Amino acid sequence: MDFSDKVVLITGASSGIGAAAAVHLAKLGGQLVVVGRNVEKLQETAAKIQAVKGKTPLALQADMTNDQDVKRVVDDTIKKYGKINVLINNAGVLETGTIENTSLEQYDRIMNTNVRGVYQLTMLAVPYLIATKGNIVNVSSVNGIRSFPGVLSYNISKAAIDQFTRCVALELALKGVRCNSVNPGVIVTDIHKRGGMNDETYAKFLEHCRTTHALGRVGQVEEVAHAIAFLASDHASFTTGVNLPVDGGRHAMCPR
């Protein structure tokens, strides 16, 4: 896979799947625009990209729930590079809550980041993606495919992203722009701890996941990064509207 001369814009790039994808795509020759809220961690990602490829990425601090920040991300990218070849919508948040104990405030926080921010950034980037015959990869979740109790707003947001992916794929297909998503299972990142799990609970959760994923283990960020790179590459030139599980078989399992 070769991303030479391609400008790759990725959100949520300060840690986890986003950081891994950014570094991997840089290794494959891409010119990265990395976006995140945490400046210190974003700079760590930028330094890793610099170390592996010798290219300095454009690092942009932005909150994807802020309309002006989202617009600035696209404006700054075009000002520096003049084009966008690949958009990777990775920014996302997770919080626990059921229909009995969640709040509208939580619902709004999750939907604004996981759905509204994706919608706005994609809308603004589409004219440039049409110009380059580029493509979009959305980072969804197995929670968009399967139903799990206890993370209601998150589940809804990821189901929305899966439908968004398919609809955008159809709307842009004849203009030469592909749109796909990856749907990770449990991947070792800090998203669960940010969602409220302490160290002990997280350790037990990871151990339990050995039984809920068919391959008997959780995933690593690099495994998702490789799937993202494939979908974004010319190797997937006849692939659009796909929600690709990268979940160790979690989506295919049912309780017994």
Coordinates of N, CA and C in Angstrom, one line a residue:
M1 N 0.8 -1.2 0.0 CA 0.0 0.0 0.0 C 0.9 1.2 0.0
D2 N 0.5 2.2 -0.8 CA 1.3 3.4 -1.0 C 0.4 4.6 -0.9
F3 N 0.8 5.5 0.1 CA 0.0 6.7 0.3 C 0.9 7.9 0.0
S4 N 1.9 7.7 -0.8 CA 2.7 8.9 -1.2 C 1.9 9.9 -1.9
D5 N 2.2 11.2 -1.5 CA 1.5 12.4 -2.1 C 0.0 12.4 -1.7
K6 N -0.4 11.6 -0.7 CA -1.8 11.7 -0.3 C -1.9 12.4 1.1
V7 N -2.8 13.3 1.2 CA -3.0 14.0 2.4 C -4.1 13.3 3.2
V8 N -3.8 12.8 4.4 CA -4.7 12.0 5.2 C -5.0 12.8 6.5
L9 N -6.3 13.1 6.7 CA -6.8 13.9 7.8 C -7.4 12.9 8.8
I10 N -6.9 12.8 10.0 CA -7.5 11.9 11.0 C -7.8 12.6 12.3
T11 N -9.0 12.4 12.8 CA -9.4 13.0 14.1 C -9.2 12.0 15.2
G12 N -9.2 12.4 16.4 CA -8.9 11.6 17.6 C -7.6 10.9 17.5
A13 N -6.6 11.7 17.0 CA -5.3 11.1 16.7 C -4.3 11.3 17.9
S14 N -4.8 11.7 19.0 CA -3.8 11.9 20.2 C -3.6 10.6 20.9
S15 N -4.4 9.6 20.7 CA -4.2 8.3 21.4 C -4.9 7.2 20.7
G16 N -4.7 6.0 21.2 CA -5.4 4.8 20.8 C -5.4 4.5 19.3
I17 N -6.5 4.1 18.8 CA -6.6 3.7 17.4 C -6.2 4.9 16.4
G18 N -6.6 6.1 16.8 CA -6.2 7.2 15.9 C -4.8 7.5 15.8
A19 N -4.1 7.4 16.9 CA -2.6 7.6 16.9 C -1.9 6.4 16.2
A20 N -2.4 5.2 16.4 CA -1.8 4.1 15.7 C -2.0 4.2 14.2
A21 N -3.2 4.6 13.8 CA -3.5 4.7 12.4 C -2.6 5.8 11.7
A22 N -2.5 6.9 12.5 CA -1.7 8.0 11.9 C -0.2 7.6 11.7
V23 N 0.3 6.9 12.6 CA 1.7 6.5 12.5 C 1.9 5.4 11.4
H24 N 0.9 4.5 11.3 CA 1.0 3.5 10.3 C 0.8 4.1 8.9
L25 N -0.1 5.0 8.7 CA -0.3 5.6 7.4 C 0.9 6.5 7.0
A26 N 1.6 7.1 8.0 CA 2.8 7.8 7.8 C 3.9 6.9 7.3
K27 N 4.0 5.7 7.8 CA 5.0 4.7 7.4 C 4.7 4.4 5.9
L28 N 3.5 4.4 5.5 CA 3.1 4.1 4.1 C 3.2 5.2 3.2
G29 N 3.7 6.4 3.7 CA 4.0 7.5 2.8 C 3.1 8.7 2.9
G30 N 2.0 8.5 3.7 CA 1.0 9.6 3.8 C 1.5 10.9 4.4
Q31 N 0.9 12.0 4.0 CA 1.2 13.3 4.7 C 0.0 13.5 5.6
L32 N 0.3 13.5 6.9 CA -0.7 13.4 7.9 C -1.1 14.8 8.5
V33 N -2.4 14.9 8.7 CA -3.0 16.0 9.5 C -3.7 15.3 10.7
V34 N -3.1 15.5 11.9 CA -3.6 14.9 13.1 C -4.3 15.9 13.9
V35 N -5.5 15.4 14.4 CA -6.4 16.3 15.1 C -6.7 15.7 16.4
G36 N -6.7 16.5 17.5 CA -7.1 16.0 18.8 C -7.3 17.1 19.8
R37 N -7.8 16.8 21.0 CA -8.1 17.8 22.0 C -6.9 17.9 22.9
N38 N -6.2 16.9 23.2 CA -5.1 16.9 24.2 C -3.8 17.2 23.5
V39 N -3.3 18.5 23.7 CA -2.2 19.0 23.0 C -0.9 18.2 23.2
E40 N -0.7 17.8 24.5 CA 0.5 17.1 24.9 C 0.5 15.7 24.1
K41 N -0.6 15.0 24.2 CA -0.6 13.7 23.5 C -0.6 13.8 22.0
L42 N -1.2 14.9 21.5 CA -1.2 15.1 20.1 C 0.3 15.3 19.6
Q43 N 1.0 16.0 20.4 CA 2.4 16.3 20.0 C 3.3 15.0 20.1
E44 N 2.9 14.1 21.0 CA 3.5 12.8 21.1 C 3.3 12.0 19.8
T45 N 2.1 12.0 19.3 CA 1.8 11.4 18.0 C 2.6 12.0 16.9
A46 N 2.6 13.3 16.9 CA 3.4 14.0 15.8 C 4.8 13.6 15.9
A47 N 5.4 13.5 17.1 CA 6.8 13.1 17.2 C 7.0 11.7 16.7
K48 N 6.1 10.8 16.9 CA 6.3 9.4 16.4 C 6.2 9.4 14.9
I49 N 5.4 10.2 14.3 CA 5.3 10.3 12.9 C 6.6 10.9 12.3
Q50 N 7.1 11.9 13.0 CA 8.4 12.5 12.6 C 9.5 11.5 12.6
A51 N 9.5 10.7 13.7 CA 10.6 9.7 13.9 C 10.5 8.6 12.8
V52 N 9.4 8.1 12.4 CA 9.3 7.0 11.5 C 9.5 7.4 10.1
K53 N 9.1 8.6 9.7 CA 9.1 9.0 8.3 C 9.9 10.2 8.0
G54 N 10.2 11.0 9.0 CA 10.9 12.2 8.8 C 10.1 13.3 8.2
K55 N 8.7 13.1 8.2 CA 7.8 14.1 7.8 C 7.1 14.7 9.0
T56 N 7.0 16.1 9.0 CA 6.3 16.7 10.1 C 4.9 16.9 9.8
P57 N 4.0 16.2 10.6 CA 2.5 16.3 10.3 C 2.0 17.7 10.7
L58 N 0.9 18.0 10.2 CA 0.1 19.2 10.6 C -0.7 18.8 11.8
A59 N -0.4 19.3 13.0 CA -1.1 18.9 14.2 C -2.0 20.0 14.6
L60 N -3.3 19.7 14.8 CA -4.3 20.7 15.1 C -5.1 20.3 16.3
Q61 N -5.0 21.2 17.3 CA -5.9 21.0 18.5 C -7.3 21.5 18.1
A62 N -8.3 20.6 18.3 CA -9.7 20.9 18.0 C -10.6 20.1 18.8
D63 N -11.8 20.7 19.1 CA -12.9 20.0 19.7 C -13.9 19.7 18.7
M64 N -14.2 18.5 18.4 CA -15.1 18.1 17.3 C -16.6 18.4 17.6
T65 N -16.9 18.9 18.8 CA -18.2 19.4 19.1 C -18.3 20.9 18.9
N66 N -17.2 21.6 18.5 CA -17.2 23.0 18.3 C -17.2 23.3 16.8
D67 N -18.3 23.9 16.4 CA -18.5 24.1 14.9 C -17.3 24.9 14.3
Q68 N -16.8 25.9 15.0 CA -15.7 26.7 14.5 C -14.4 25.9 14.4
D69 N -14.2 25.1 15.4 CA -13.0 24.2 15.4 C -13.0 23.2 14.2
V70 N -14.2 22.7 14.0 CA -14.3 21.7 12.9 C -14.0 22.4 11.5
K71 N -14.6 23.6 11.4 CA -14.4 24.4 10.1 C -12.9 24.7 10.0
R72 N -12.3 25.1 11.1 CA -10.8 25.4 11.1 C -9.9 24.3 10.7
V73 N -10.3 23.1 11.1 CA -9.5 21.9 10.7 C -9.5 21.8 9.2
V74 N -10.6 21.9 8.5 CA -10.6 21.8 7.1 C -9.9 23.0 6.4
D75 N -10.1 24.2 6.9 CA -9.5 25.4 6.4 C -8.0 25.3 6.5
D76 N -7.5 24.9 7.7 CA -6.0 24.8 7.9 C -5.4 23.8 7.0
T77 N -6.1 22.7 6.9 CA -5.6 21.6 6.0 C -5.4 22.0 4.6
I78 N -6.5 22.7 4.1 CA -6.4 23.2 2.7 C -5.4 24.3 2.5
K79 N -5.3 25.1 3.5 CA -4.3 26.2 3.4 C -2.9 25.7 3.3
K80 N -2.6 24.6 4.0 CA -1.3 24.1 4.0 C -1.0 23.1 2.8
Y81 N -2.0 22.2 2.5 CA -1.7 21.2 1.5 C -2.5 21.3 0.3
G82 N -3.6 22.1 0.3 CA -4.4 22.3 -0.9 C -5.3 21.2 -1.3
K83 N -5.4 20.1 -0.5 CA -6.2 19.0 -0.9 C -6.4 18.1 0.3
I84 N -7.4 17.2 0.2 CA -7.6 16.1 1.1 C -7.9 14.8 0.3
N85 N -7.1 13.8 0.6 CA -7.3 12.5 -0.1 C -8.0 11.5 0.7
V86 N -7.8 11.5 2.0 CA -8.4 10.5 2.9 C -8.9 11.3 4.2
L87 N -10.1 11.0 4.5 CA -10.7 11.5 5.8 C -10.9 10.3 6.7
I88 N -10.3 10.3 7.9 CA -10.6 9.2 8.9 C -11.3 9.9 10.1
N89 N -12.5 9.6 10.2 CA -13.3 10.1 11.4 C -13.2 9.1 12.5
N90 N -12.3 9.4 13.4 CA -12.0 8.5 14.5 C -12.4 9.1 15.9
A91 N -12.5 10.4 16.0 CA -12.8 11.0 17.4 C -14.1 10.4 17.9
G92 N -14.0 10.0 19.2 CA -15.2 9.4 19.8 C -15.1 9.3 21.3
V93 N -16.2 9.3 22.0 CA -16.3 9.1 23.5 C -17.2 8.0 23.8
L94 N -17.0 7.4 25.0 CA -17.8 6.3 25.5 C -18.1 6.7 27.0
E95 N -19.4 6.5 27.3 CA -19.8 6.6 28.7 C -20.9 5.5 29.0
T96 N -20.9 5.0 30.2 CA -21.9 4.0 30.6 C -23.2 4.7 31.0
G97 N -24.3 3.9 30.8 CA -25.6 4.4 31.2 C -26.7 3.6 30.5
T98 N -27.8 3.4 31.2 CA -28.9 2.7 30.7 C -30.1 3.7 30.5
I99 N -31.2 3.2 30.0 CA -32.4 4.1 29.8 C -32.9 4.5 31.2
E100 N -32.6 3.8 32.2 CA -33.1 4.1 33.6 C -32.2 5.2 34.3
N101 N -30.9 5.2 34.0 CA -30.0 6.1 34.8 C -29.2 7.0 34.0
T102 N -29.4 7.1 32.6 CA -28.6 8.0 31.8 C -29.3 9.4 31.9
S103 N -28.7 10.4 31.2 CA -29.3 11.7 31.2 C -29.2 12.3 29.8
L104 N -30.0 13.3 29.5 CA -30.0 13.9 28.2 C -28.7 14.6 28.0
E105 N -28.0 15.1 29.1 CA -26.7 15.7 28.9 C -25.7 14.7 28.4
Q106 N -25.7 13.5 29.0 CA -24.8 12.5 28.5 C -25.1 12.1 27.0
Y107 N -26.4 12.0 26.7 CA -26.8 11.7 25.4 C -26.2 12.7 24.4
D108 N -26.4 14.0 24.8 CA -25.9 15.1 23.9 C -24.4 15.0 23.8
R109 N -23.7 14.8 24.9 CA -22.2 14.7 24.8 C -21.7 13.7 23.8
I110 N -22.3 12.5 23.9 CA -21.9 11.4 23.1 C -22.3 11.6 21.6
M111 N -23.6 12.0 21.4 CA -24.0 12.2 20.0 C -23.3 13.4 19.3
N112 N -23.0 14.4 20.1 CA -22.3 15.6 19.5 C -20.9 15.2 19.0
T113 N -20.2 14.4 19.8 CA -18.9 14.0 19.4 C -18.9 12.9 18.3
N114 N -19.7 11.8 18.6 CA -19.6 10.6 17.8 C -20.4 10.7 16.5
V115 N -21.4 11.6 16.4 CA -22.2 11.7 15.2 C -22.2 13.1 14.6
R116 N -22.5 14.1 15.4 CA -22.6 15.4 14.8 C -21.3 15.9 14.3
G117 N -20.2 15.7 15.0 CA -18.9 16.1 14.6 C -18.5 15.4 13.3
V118 N -18.8 14.2 13.2 CA -18.5 13.4 12.0 C -19.2 13.9 10.9
Y119 N -20.5 14.2 11.1 CA -21.4 14.7 10.0 C -20.8 16.0 9.5
Q120 N -20.5 16.9 10.4 CA -20.1 18.3 10.0 C -18.7 18.2 9.3
L121 N -17.8 17.5 9.8 CA -16.4 17.4 9.2 C -16.5 16.8 7.8
T122 N -17.3 15.7 7.7 CA -17.4 15.1 6.4 C -18.1 16.0 5.4
M123 N -19.1 16.7 5.8 CA -19.8 17.6 4.9 C -18.8 18.7 4.4
L124 N -18.0 19.2 5.3 CA -17.0 20.3 4.9 C -15.9 19.7 4.0
A125 N -15.5 18.4 4.2 CA -14.4 17.8 3.5 C -14.8 17.3 2.1
V126 N -16.1 17.0 1.9 CA -16.6 16.3 0.7 C -16.2 17.0 -0.6
P127 N -16.3 18.3 -0.7 CA -15.9 18.9 -2.0 C -14.4 18.6 -2.3
Y128 N -13.6 18.6 -1.3 CA -12.2 18.3 -1.6 C -11.9 16.9 -1.9
L129 N -12.7 16.0 -1.2 CA -12.6 14.6 -1.5 C -13.1 14.2 -2.9
I130 N -14.1 14.9 -3.4 CA -14.6 14.7 -4.8 C -13.5 15.2 -5.7
A131 N -12.8 16.2 -5.4 CA -11.7 16.8 -6.3 C -10.6 15.8 -6.5
T132 N -10.3 15.0 -5.4 CA -9.2 14.1 -5.4 C -9.6 12.6 -5.7
K133 N -10.9 12.4 -5.8 CA -11.5 11.0 -5.9 C -11.0 10.3 -4.7
G134 N -11.1 10.9 -3.5 CA -10.6 10.3 -2.3 C -11.6 9.4 -1.6
N135 N -11.4 9.2 -0.3 CA -12.3 8.3 0.4 C -12.3 8.6 1.9
I136 N -13.3 8.0 2.5 CA -13.6 8.3 3.9 C -13.6 6.9 4.7
V137 N -13.0 6.9 5.8 CA -13.1 5.7 6.7 C -13.6 6.2 8.1
N138 N -14.7 5.7 8.5 CA -15.3 6.1 9.8 C -14.9 5.0 10.8
V139 N -14.5 5.4 12.0 CA -14.3 4.4 13.0 C -15.5 4.2 13.9
S140 N -16.2 3.1 13.7 CA -17.4 2.8 14.4 C -17.1 1.9 15.5
S141 N -17.9 0.8 15.7 CA -17.7 -0.1 16.8 C -18.6 -1.4 16.5
V142 N -18.2 -2.5 17.1 CA -19.1 -3.7 17.1 C -20.4 -3.3 17.7
N143 N -20.4 -2.3 18.6 CA -21.7 -1.8 19.3 C -22.7 -1.3 18.3
G144 N -22.2 -0.9 17.1 CA -23.1 -0.4 16.1 C -23.8 -1.6 15.4
I145 N -23.2 -2.8 15.5 CA -23.8 -4.0 14.8 C -24.6 -4.8 15.8
R146 N -24.1 -5.0 17.0 CA -24.7 -5.8 18.0 C -25.3 -4.9 19.1
S147 N -26.2 -5.4 19.9 CA -26.9 -4.7 21.0 C -26.3 -5.2 22.3
F148 N -25.8 -4.2 23.1 CA -25.3 -4.5 24.4 C -25.9 -3.6 25.4
P149 N -26.3 -4.1 26.6 CA -26.9 -3.2 27.6 C -25.8 -2.4 28.4
G150 N -26.1 -1.3 28.9 CA -25.3 -0.5 29.8 C -24.5 0.6 29.1
V151 N -24.5 0.7 27.8 CA -23.8 1.8 27.1 C -24.8 2.3 26.0
L152 N -26.0 2.7 26.4 CA -27.1 2.9 25.4 C -26.7 4.0 24.5
S153 N -26.3 5.2 25.0 CA -26.1 6.3 24.0 C -25.0 6.0 23.1
Y154 N -23.9 5.3 23.6 CA -22.8 5.0 22.7 C -23.3 4.0 21.6
N155 N -24.1 3.0 22.0 CA -24.6 2.1 21.0 C -25.4 2.8 19.9
I156 N -26.2 3.7 20.3 CA -27.0 4.4 19.3 C -26.1 5.2 18.4
S157 N -25.1 5.9 19.0 CA -24.2 6.7 18.2 C -23.5 5.9 17.1
K158 N -23.1 4.7 17.5 CA -22.3 3.9 16.5 C -23.2 3.2 15.5
A159 N -24.5 2.9 15.8 CA -25.4 2.5 14.8 C -25.7 3.6 13.8
A160 N -25.7 4.8 14.3 CA -25.9 6.0 13.4 C -24.7 6.1 12.5
I161 N -23.5 5.9 13.0 CA -22.3 6.0 12.1 C -22.4 4.9 11.0
D162 N -22.8 3.7 11.4 CA -22.9 2.7 10.3 C -23.9 3.1 9.2
Q163 N -25.0 3.6 9.6 CA -26.0 4.0 8.6 C -25.5 5.2 7.8
F164 N -24.8 6.1 8.5 CA -24.2 7.3 7.8 C -23.2 6.8 6.8
T165 N -22.4 5.9 7.2 CA -21.4 5.3 6.2 C -22.0 4.8 5.0
R166 N -23.0 4.0 5.1 CA -23.7 3.4 4.0 C -24.4 4.4 3.1
C167 N -25.0 5.4 3.7 CA -25.8 6.4 2.9 C -24.8 7.3 2.2
V168 N -23.7 7.7 2.9 CA -22.7 8.6 2.2 C -22.1 7.8 1.1
A169 N -21.8 6.6 1.3 CA -21.2 5.7 0.2 C -22.1 5.8 -1.1
L170 N -23.4 5.7 -0.9 CA -24.3 5.7 -2.0 C -24.4 7.1 -2.7
E171 N -24.4 8.1 -1.8 CA -24.5 9.5 -2.3 C -23.3 9.9 -3.1
L172 N -22.1 9.4 -2.8 CA -20.9 9.9 -3.4 C -20.3 8.9 -4.4
A173 N -20.9 7.7 -4.5 CA -20.3 6.7 -5.4 C -20.0 7.2 -6.8
L174 N -21.0 7.8 -7.4 CA -20.8 8.2 -8.8 C -19.9 9.4 -9.0
K175 N -19.5 10.0 -7.8 CA -18.5 11.1 -7.9 C -17.1 10.6 -7.6
G176 N -17.0 9.3 -7.4 CA -15.7 8.6 -7.3 C -15.2 8.6 -5.9
V177 N -16.0 8.9 -4.9 CA -15.6 8.9 -3.5 C -16.2 7.7 -2.8
R178 N -15.3 6.9 -2.1 CA -15.7 5.7 -1.4 C -15.9 6.1 0.1
C179 N -16.7 5.4 0.8 CA -17.0 5.6 2.2 C -17.2 4.2 2.9
N180 N -16.3 3.9 3.9 CA -16.4 2.7 4.6 C -16.2 2.9 6.1
S181 N -16.5 1.9 6.9 CA -16.2 2.0 8.3 C -15.5 0.7 8.8
V182 N -14.7 0.9 9.9 CA -14.3 -0.3 10.7 C -15.1 -0.3 11.9
N183 N -15.4 -1.6 12.4 CA -16.2 -1.8 13.6 C -15.4 -2.6 14.6
P184 N -14.5 -2.0 15.4 CA -13.7 -2.7 16.3 C -14.5 -3.3 17.4
G185 N -14.0 -4.5 17.9 CA -14.4 -5.0 19.2 C -13.7 -4.3 20.3
V186 N -13.4 -5.1 21.4 CA -12.7 -4.5 22.5 C -11.2 -4.4 22.1
I187 N -10.7 -3.2 22.1 CA -9.3 -2.9 21.7 C -8.6 -2.3 22.9
V188 N -7.4 -2.6 23.2 CA -6.7 -2.1 24.3 C -6.3 -0.6 24.1
T189 N -7.1 0.3 24.6 CA -6.9 1.7 24.6 C -7.4 2.3 25.9
D190 N -7.4 3.6 26.0 CA -7.8 4.2 27.3 C -9.3 4.6 27.3
I191 N -10.0 4.3 26.2 CA -11.4 4.7 26.1 C -12.3 4.2 27.2
H192 N -12.1 3.0 27.7 CA -12.9 2.5 28.7 C -12.6 3.1 30.1
K193 N -11.4 3.4 30.3 CA -11.0 4.1 31.6 C -11.5 5.5 31.6
R194 N -11.5 6.2 30.4 CA -12.0 7.5 30.3 C -13.6 7.4 30.5
G195 N -14.1 6.3 30.2 CA -15.6 6.1 30.3 C -16.0 5.8 31.7
G196 N -15.0 5.6 32.6 CA -15.4 5.4 34.1 C -14.9 4.2 34.7
M197 N -14.2 3.3 34.0 CA -13.7 2.1 34.6 C -12.4 2.4 35.4
N198 N -12.3 1.8 36.6 CA -11.0 1.9 37.3 C -10.1 0.8 36.9
D199 N -8.8 0.7 37.4 CA -7.9 -0.3 36.9 C -8.4 -1.7 37.2
E200 N -8.9 -1.9 38.4 CA -9.4 -3.3 38.7 C -10.5 -3.7 37.9
T201 N -11.5 -2.8 37.7 CA -12.6 -3.2 36.8 C -12.2 -3.4 35.4
Y202 N -11.3 -2.6 34.9 CA -10.8 -2.8 33.5 C -10.1 -4.1 33.3
A203 N -9.3 -4.5 34.3 CA -8.5 -5.7 34.2 C -9.5 -6.9 34.2
K204 N -10.6 -6.9 35.0 CA -11.6 -7.9 35.0 C -12.3 -7.9 33.6
F205 N -12.6 -6.7 33.1 CA -13.3 -6.6 31.9 C -12.5 -7.3 30.7
L206 N -11.2 -7.0 30.7 CA -10.3 -7.6 29.6 C -10.3 -9.1 29.7
E207 N -10.2 -9.6 31.0 CA -10.2 -11.0 31.2 C -11.5 -11.7 30.7
H208 N -12.6 -11.0 31.0 CA -13.9 -11.5 30.6 C -14.1 -11.5 29.0
C209 N -13.4 -10.5 28.4 CA -13.5 -10.4 27.0 C -12.9 -11.6 26.2
R210 N -12.0 -12.4 26.9 CA -11.5 -13.6 26.4 C -12.6 -14.6 26.0
T211 N -13.7 -14.5 26.7 CA -14.9 -15.4 26.4 C -15.9 -14.8 25.5
T212 N -15.8 -13.5 25.2 CA -16.8 -12.8 24.4 C -16.3 -12.6 23.0
H213 N -15.0 -12.8 22.7 CA -14.5 -12.7 21.4 C -14.0 -14.1 20.9
A214 N -14.5 -14.4 19.7 CA -14.3 -15.8 19.3 C -12.8 -16.2 19.2
L215 N -11.9 -15.3 19.0 CA -10.5 -15.6 18.9 C -9.9 -15.7 20.3
G216 N -10.7 -15.4 21.3 CA -10.2 -15.7 22.7 C -9.3 -14.6 23.2
R217 N -9.3 -13.4 22.7 CA -8.5 -12.3 23.2 C -9.1 -11.0 22.7
V218 N -8.6 -9.9 23.3 CA -8.9 -8.6 22.8 C -8.0 -8.2 21.7
G219 N -8.3 -7.0 21.1 CA -7.4 -6.6 19.9 C -6.5 -5.5 20.3
Q220 N -5.5 -5.3 19.4 CA -4.5 -4.3 19.6 C -4.8 -3.2 18.5
V221 N -4.4 -1.9 18.9 CA -4.7 -0.8 18.0 C -4.1 -1.0 16.6
E222 N -2.9 -1.6 16.5 CA -2.3 -1.8 15.2 C -3.1 -2.6 14.3
E223 N -3.9 -3.6 14.9 CA -4.7 -4.4 14.0 C -5.9 -3.6 13.4
V224 N -6.4 -2.7 14.1 CA -7.4 -1.8 13.5 C -6.8 -0.8 12.6
A225 N -5.6 -0.3 12.9 CA -4.9 0.6 12.0 C -4.6 0.0 10.6
H226 N -4.3 -1.3 10.6 CA -4.1 -2.0 9.3 C -5.3 -2.1 8.5
A227 N -6.5 -2.4 9.2 CA -7.7 -2.4 8.5 C -8.1 -1.1 7.9
I228 N -7.9 0.0 8.7 CA -8.2 1.3 8.2 C -7.3 1.6 7.0
A229 N -6.1 1.3 7.0 CA -5.2 1.6 5.9 C -5.7 0.8 4.6
F230 N -6.1 -0.4 4.8 CA -6.6 -1.2 3.6 C -7.8 -0.5 3.0
L231 N -8.8 -0.1 3.8 CA -10.0 0.5 3.3 C -9.7 1.9 2.6
A232 N -8.7 2.6 3.2 CA -8.3 3.9 2.6 C -7.4 3.8 1.4
S233 N -6.9 2.6 1.1 CA -5.9 2.4 0.0 C -6.6 2.1 -1.3
D234 N -5.8 2.1 -2.3 CA -6.3 1.7 -3.7 C -6.5 0.2 -3.7
H235 N -6.1 -0.6 -2.8 CA -6.4 -2.0 -2.7 C -7.8 -2.3 -2.5
A236 N -8.5 -1.3 -1.9 CA -10.0 -1.4 -1.7 C -10.8 -0.6 -2.7
S237 N -10.3 -0.4 -3.9 CA -10.9 0.5 -4.9 C -12.3 0.1 -5.3
F238 N -12.7 -1.1 -5.1 CA -14.0 -1.6 -5.4 C -14.9 -1.9 -4.2
T239 N -14.5 -1.3 -3.1 CA -15.1 -1.5 -1.8 C -15.7 -0.2 -1.3
T240 N -17.0 -0.1 -1.1 CA -17.6 1.1 -0.5 C -19.0 0.7 0.2
G241 N -19.3 1.4 1.2 CA -20.5 1.1 1.9 C -20.4 -0.1 2.9
V242 N -19.1 -0.4 3.2 CA -18.9 -1.6 4.1 C -18.7 -1.2 5.5
N243 N -19.3 -1.9 6.4 CA -19.0 -1.8 7.9 C -18.2 -3.1 8.2
L244 N -16.9 -2.9 8.4 CA -16.0 -4.0 8.5 C -15.7 -4.3 10.0
P245 N -16.2 -5.4 10.5 CA -15.8 -5.8 11.9 C -14.3 -6.2 12.0
V246 N -13.7 -5.6 13.0 CA -12.3 -5.9 13.3 C -12.4 -6.2 14.8
D247 N -12.9 -7.4 15.1 CA -13.4 -7.7 16.5 C -13.2 -9.1 17.0
G248 N -12.3 -9.8 16.3 CA -12.0 -11.1 16.8 C -13.2 -12.1 16.7
G249 N -14.2 -11.7 15.9 CA -15.4 -12.6 15.7 C -16.5 -12.2 16.7
R250 N -16.4 -11.1 17.4 CA -17.4 -10.7 18.4 C -18.8 -10.5 17.8
H251 N -18.8 -10.0 16.6 CA -20.1 -9.7 15.9 C -20.9 -10.9 15.6
A252 N -20.2 -12.0 15.4 CA -20.8 -13.3 15.0 C -21.3 -14.2 16.1
M253 N -21.0 -13.8 17.3 CA -21.3 -14.6 18.5 C -22.6 -14.3 19.1
C254 N -23.2 -15.3 19.8 CA -24.4 -15.1 20.5 C -24.3 -15.9 21.8
P255 N -25.0 -15.5 22.9 CA -24.9 -16.2 24.2 C -25.3 -17.7 24.0
R256 N -24.7 -18.6 24.8 CA -25.0 -20.0 24.8 C -25.2 -20.5 26.2

